[in-house]
Coordinates of C-alpha atoms in Angstrom, one line a residue:
X19 CA 98.5 143.5 -20.6
X20 CA 97.7 147.1 -21.7
X21 CA 100.4 149.7 -20.7
X22 CA 99.6 153.3 -20.5
X23 CA 102.1 156.0 -22.2
X24 CA 101.8 159.2 -20.2
X25 CA 102.9 162.6 -22.3
X26 CA 103.1 166.5 -21.8
X27 CA 102.3 168.1 -25.5
X28 CA 103.2 171.7 -24.9
X29 CA 101.6 174.4 -28.4
X30 CA 102.9 177.3 -29.2
X31 CA 102.3 179.7 -32.2
X32 CA 104.9 181.3 -33.7
X33 CA 106.3 184.9 -33.5
X34 CA 104.7 187.9 -35.2
X35 CA 105.3 189.0 -38.2
X36 CA 104.7 192.2 -40.2
X37 CA 101.6 190.6 -41.5
X38 CA 99.8 189.8 -37.9
X39 CA 101.5 193.7 -37.4
X40 CA 99.1 194.7 -40.3
X41 CA 96.5 192.6 -40.0
X42 CA 96.6 190.9 -43.2
X43 CA 95.5 187.1 -43.7
X44 CA 98.9 184.8 -43.9
X45 CA 97.8 181.5 -44.7
X46 CA 99.7 179.2 -46.1
X47 CA 99.9 181.1 -49.0
X48 CA 102.0 183.9 -47.2
X49 CA 105.0 182.4 -46.5
X50 CA 107.1 185.6 -44.4
X51 CA 110.1 185.6 -41.9
X52 CA 109.4 187.3 -38.5
X53 CA 109.9 190.9 -37.1
X54 CA 111.9 192.6 -35.5
X55 CA 109.0 192.3 -32.4
X56 CA 108.2 188.4 -33.6
X57 CA 112.2 187.7 -33.2
X58 CA 112.1 189.4 -29.6
X59 CA 109.2 187.5 -29.0
X60 CA 110.6 184.3 -30.2
X61 CA 114.1 185.4 -27.8
X62 CA 112.0 185.6 -25.3
X63 CA 109.6 183.0 -24.6
X64 CA 113.2 181.0 -25.2
X65 CA 114.0 182.3 -22.1
X66 CA 110.6 181.3 -20.3
X67 CA 111.5 177.9 -21.1
X68 CA 115.4 178.1 -21.5
X69 CA 115.6 175.1 -18.5
X70 CA 112.6 172.8 -19.8
X71 CA 114.0 169.7 -21.9
X72 CA 112.0 168.7 -24.8
X73 CA 112.3 164.8 -25.8
X74 CA 110.7 165.5 -29.8
X75 CA 109.8 168.9 -31.6
X76 CA 107.1 169.1 -34.5
X77 CA 107.1 172.5 -36.7
X78 CA 105.0 173.2 -39.3
X79 CA 107.2 174.0 -42.3
X80 CA 106.2 177.7 -42.3
X81 CA 109.1 180.3 -42.3
X82 CA 107.7 182.2 -39.1
X83 CA 107.2 178.4 -37.1
X84 CA 110.5 177.7 -37.8
X85 CA 112.2 180.9 -36.5
X86 CA 110.3 180.4 -33.8
X87 CA 111.2 176.8 -32.9
X88 CA 115.1 177.5 -33.4
X89 CA 114.7 180.7 -31.7
X90 CA 113.5 178.4 -28.7
X91 CA 116.3 175.5 -29.2
X92 CA 119.4 178.1 -29.1
X93 CA 118.4 179.8 -26.0
X94 CA 117.5 175.8 -24.3
X95 CA 120.0 174.6 -21.9
X96 CA 118.5 170.9 -22.5
X97 CA 118.4 169.8 -25.7
X98 CA 121.9 170.0 -27.2
X99 CA 121.3 167.0 -29.3
X100 CA 117.3 167.7 -30.1
X101 CA 116.6 168.2 -34.0
X102 CA 113.2 169.8 -34.8
X103 CA 110.8 167.8 -37.6
X104 CA 109.1 169.9 -39.8
X105 CA 105.3 168.5 -40.4
X106 CA 103.1 170.3 -43.0
X107 CA 100.2 168.8 -41.0
X108 CA 100.3 172.0 -39.3
X109 CA 100.8 174.1 -41.0
X110 CA 98.3 177.6 -40.9
X111 CA 94.9 177.2 -41.9
X112 CA 94.9 177.6 -45.7
X113 CA 92.6 181.5 -46.1
X114 CA 92.3 180.6 -49.8
X115 CA 91.9 183.4 -52.2
X116 CA 91.7 186.6 -49.4
X117 CA 95.4 185.3 -48.4
X118 CA 97.5 188.5 -48.6
X119 CA 94.6 190.7 -48.0
X120 CA 93.4 192.5 -45.1
X121 CA 91.6 190.5 -42.4
X122 CA 88.8 192.7 -42.6
X123 CA 88.1 191.8 -46.3
X124 CA 87.6 188.0 -45.0
X125 CA 85.2 190.1 -41.9
X126 CA 83.2 192.1 -45.6
X127 CA 83.0 188.2 -47.0
X128 CA 81.5 186.6 -44.1
X129 CA 78.9 188.8 -43.2
X130 CA 77.5 188.7 -46.5
X131 CA 77.6 185.6 -47.0
X132 CA 75.9 185.8 -43.2
X133 CA 78.6 183.9 -41.2
X134 CA 80.7 184.3 -38.3
X135 CA 83.6 185.7 -39.6
X136 CA 85.4 182.8 -37.8
X137 CA 83.2 180.1 -39.7
X138 CA 83.4 180.9 -42.8
X139 CA 85.0 179.6 -45.6
X140 CA 86.3 182.0 -48.3
X141 CA 86.8 180.3 -52.0
X142 CA 89.9 178.0 -51.9
X143 CA 90.1 178.4 -48.4
X144 CA 89.8 175.2 -46.6
X145 CA 87.0 174.6 -44.1
X146 CA 87.3 174.2 -39.7
X147 CA 86.8 170.4 -40.4
X148 CA 89.5 169.8 -43.2
X149 CA 91.7 172.1 -40.3
X150 CA 90.6 168.9 -37.8
X151 CA 91.2 166.5 -39.5
X152 CA 94.5 167.8 -40.3
X153 CA 95.0 168.0 -37.0
X154 CA 93.4 163.8 -35.4
X155 CA 96.4 163.3 -38.5
X156 CA 99.5 165.0 -36.9
X157 CA 97.6 163.9 -34.0
X158 CA 97.7 159.8 -34.8
X159 CA 101.2 160.5 -36.3
X160 CA 102.4 161.8 -33.5
X161 CA 101.5 158.9 -31.1
X162 CA 102.7 156.2 -33.2
X163 CA 106.0 158.4 -33.6
X164 CA 106.3 158.1 -29.6
X165 CA 105.0 154.6 -29.6
X166 CA 108.5 153.5 -31.7
X167 CA 110.4 155.9 -29.9
X168 CA 110.3 155.5 -25.9
X169 CA 109.8 153.2 -23.5
X170 CA 105.6 152.3 -22.6
X171 CA 106.9 150.2 -19.7
X172 CA 106.7 151.3 -15.8
X173 CA 104.6 154.0 -16.3
X174 CA 101.7 154.8 -13.6
X175 CA 99.7 157.1 -16.4
X176 CA 96.6 157.5 -14.0
X177 CA 98.0 159.1 -11.6
X178 CA 99.6 162.3 -14.3
X179 CA 96.9 163.1 -14.6
X180 CA 96.5 164.5 -11.3
X181 CA 100.3 166.1 -10.2
X182 CA 101.4 169.4 -10.9
X183 CA 100.8 172.4 -13.0
X184 CA 98.9 175.3 -12.5
X185 CA 95.1 175.7 -11.1
X186 CA 93.5 178.1 -13.4
X187 CA 93.8 179.5 -17.2
X188 CA 95.3 183.2 -15.7
X189 CA 98.5 184.1 -18.2
X190 CA 101.2 183.9 -14.8
X191 CA 103.0 180.5 -14.3
X192 CA 105.9 178.3 -13.9
X193 CA 107.5 177.4 -17.3
X194 CA 107.1 173.4 -15.6
X195 CA 104.0 173.7 -15.2
X196 CA 101.7 170.2 -15.4
X197 CA 106.1 168.7 -16.1
X198 CA 106.4 166.7 -13.2
X199 CA 107.2 162.4 -13.1
X200 CA 107.5 161.9 -17.0
X201 CA 110.1 162.6 -18.8
X202 CA 108.1 163.2 -22.4
X203 CA 107.2 166.5 -22.9
X204 CA 106.6 167.3 -26.8
X205 CA 106.7 171.0 -28.4
X206 CA 104.7 171.7 -31.1
X207 CA 105.1 175.3 -33.2
X208 CA 102.4 175.5 -35.2
X209 CA 99.8 178.7 -35.8
X210 CA 97.0 181.1 -34.5
X211 CA 93.6 179.0 -36.3
X212 CA 95.1 176.1 -36.6
X213 CA 96.2 175.6 -32.3
X214 CA 92.5 177.3 -32.0
X215 CA 90.8 174.8 -33.9
X216 CA 93.4 172.0 -32.3
X217 CA 92.0 173.1 -29.1
X218 CA 88.2 173.1 -29.4
X219 CA 89.0 169.8 -31.1
X220 CA 90.6 168.7 -27.9
X221 CA 88.0 170.3 -25.3
X222 CA 84.8 169.2 -27.2
X223 CA 85.9 165.9 -29.1
X224 CA 88.3 164.0 -27.1
X225 CA 87.0 165.8 -23.6
X226 CA 90.3 167.4 -22.3
X227 CA 89.4 168.1 -19.1
X228 CA 90.1 171.9 -18.2
X229 CA 91.8 174.1 -15.1
X230 CA 89.8 175.1 -12.3
X231 CA 87.6 177.7 -13.2
X232 CA 88.5 178.3 -16.9
X233 CA 85.8 180.1 -18.7
X234 CA 85.4 178.6 -22.5
X235 CA 85.6 182.1 -23.5
X236 CA 89.0 182.4 -22.4
X237 CA 90.0 178.8 -23.6
X238 CA 89.2 179.2 -27.4
X239 CA 90.0 182.9 -27.3
X240 CA 93.2 183.9 -30.3
X241 CA 96.3 183.1 -29.0
X242 CA 98.4 185.7 -28.6
X243 CA 102.3 185.1 -31.0
X244 CA 104.2 182.7 -29.2
X245 CA 101.6 181.4 -26.5
X246 CA 101.8 178.2 -25.1
X247 CA 99.0 176.3 -24.2
X248 CA 99.7 172.3 -22.9
X249 CA 98.3 169.4 -22.3
X250 CA 98.6 166.2 -20.1
X251 CA 97.7 163.4 -22.4
X252 CA 97.3 159.2 -21.9
X253 CA 97.4 157.0 -24.4
X254 CA 96.8 153.3 -24.2
X255 CA 98.3 150.0 -26.3
X256 CA 95.7 149.1 -28.3
X257 CA 95.4 146.2 -31.4
X258 CA 95.2 149.2 -34.0
X259 CA 98.1 151.6 -32.4
X260 CA 97.9 153.9 -29.7
X261 CA 95.2 155.6 -28.2
X262 CA 94.2 158.4 -26.3
X263 CA 93.1 157.1 -23.7
X264 CA 92.8 161.0 -21.4
X265 CA 93.5 163.8 -21.3
X266 CA 94.2 167.2 -19.0
X267 CA 95.0 170.6 -20.4
X268 CA 97.3 172.9 -17.6
X269 CA 97.0 175.8 -18.9
X270 CA 96.1 177.5 -22.6
X271 CA 97.4 181.1 -24.6
X272 CA 99.9 181.7 -21.7
X273 CA 101.8 184.7 -23.1
X274 CA 104.1 186.1 -18.6
X275 CA 107.0 186.0 -21.4
X276 CA 105.7 188.8 -23.2
X277 CA 105.1 191.1 -20.3
X278 CA 108.5 193.0 -20.0
X279 CA 108.5 193.4 -23.8
X280 CA 104.9 195.0 -24.4
X281 CA 106.4 197.3 -21.6
X282 CA 109.0 198.6 -23.3
X283 CA 107.0 199.0 -27.0

């Protein structure tokens, strides 16, 4: 008899760095710390999520992501024993020779090649498909980790896709939207381009359902620093290991924890 297993997964972009502020590309080769604003963003999202339990925390091993995750866990009242796992598969997309240079350089190279900036791959950089392959490897790793560390028995996964959560993709809502009834909640801290590609894969390839009234332009829009996207994922056990059988997006790019910061700035 096959068993289903339901989990929540919250993807969160790292806080701001000075390179973000100066509109310079970082990718993987430029590993900068959070700016003062980035630290404040990390504190703000940590306070927003302070009463939310995380059973697992996976983090890109670039320092801006690690620092953001540290601020979240430091503020959290429910995860005193939870340790972050640093995962290179969550690193930002590599932008090759344009890392450290202004974003305008990437736009100019893309225009010269007759391509959109998002789709263009600079020399030495990763293609979108290569980043998607990394994300697929991470999902496989994640699902197998959860298979080993959590109990699959007794879950009514079919029901979990219908519970809780904000009915739209607006930035405002409750921190616990979509978290009712399932003990497994994974926090994934990564980066802007990587998360956009991950969400695109979830929606277009894995047929993840979207919040009512959500517009594709908003779903695939750039995630703000410390923006949060949450998914409910149902896995099914198979002979080859756990496989995704259904997914629903609760919200995308939520950032209402930043509104007070923006007002101050």
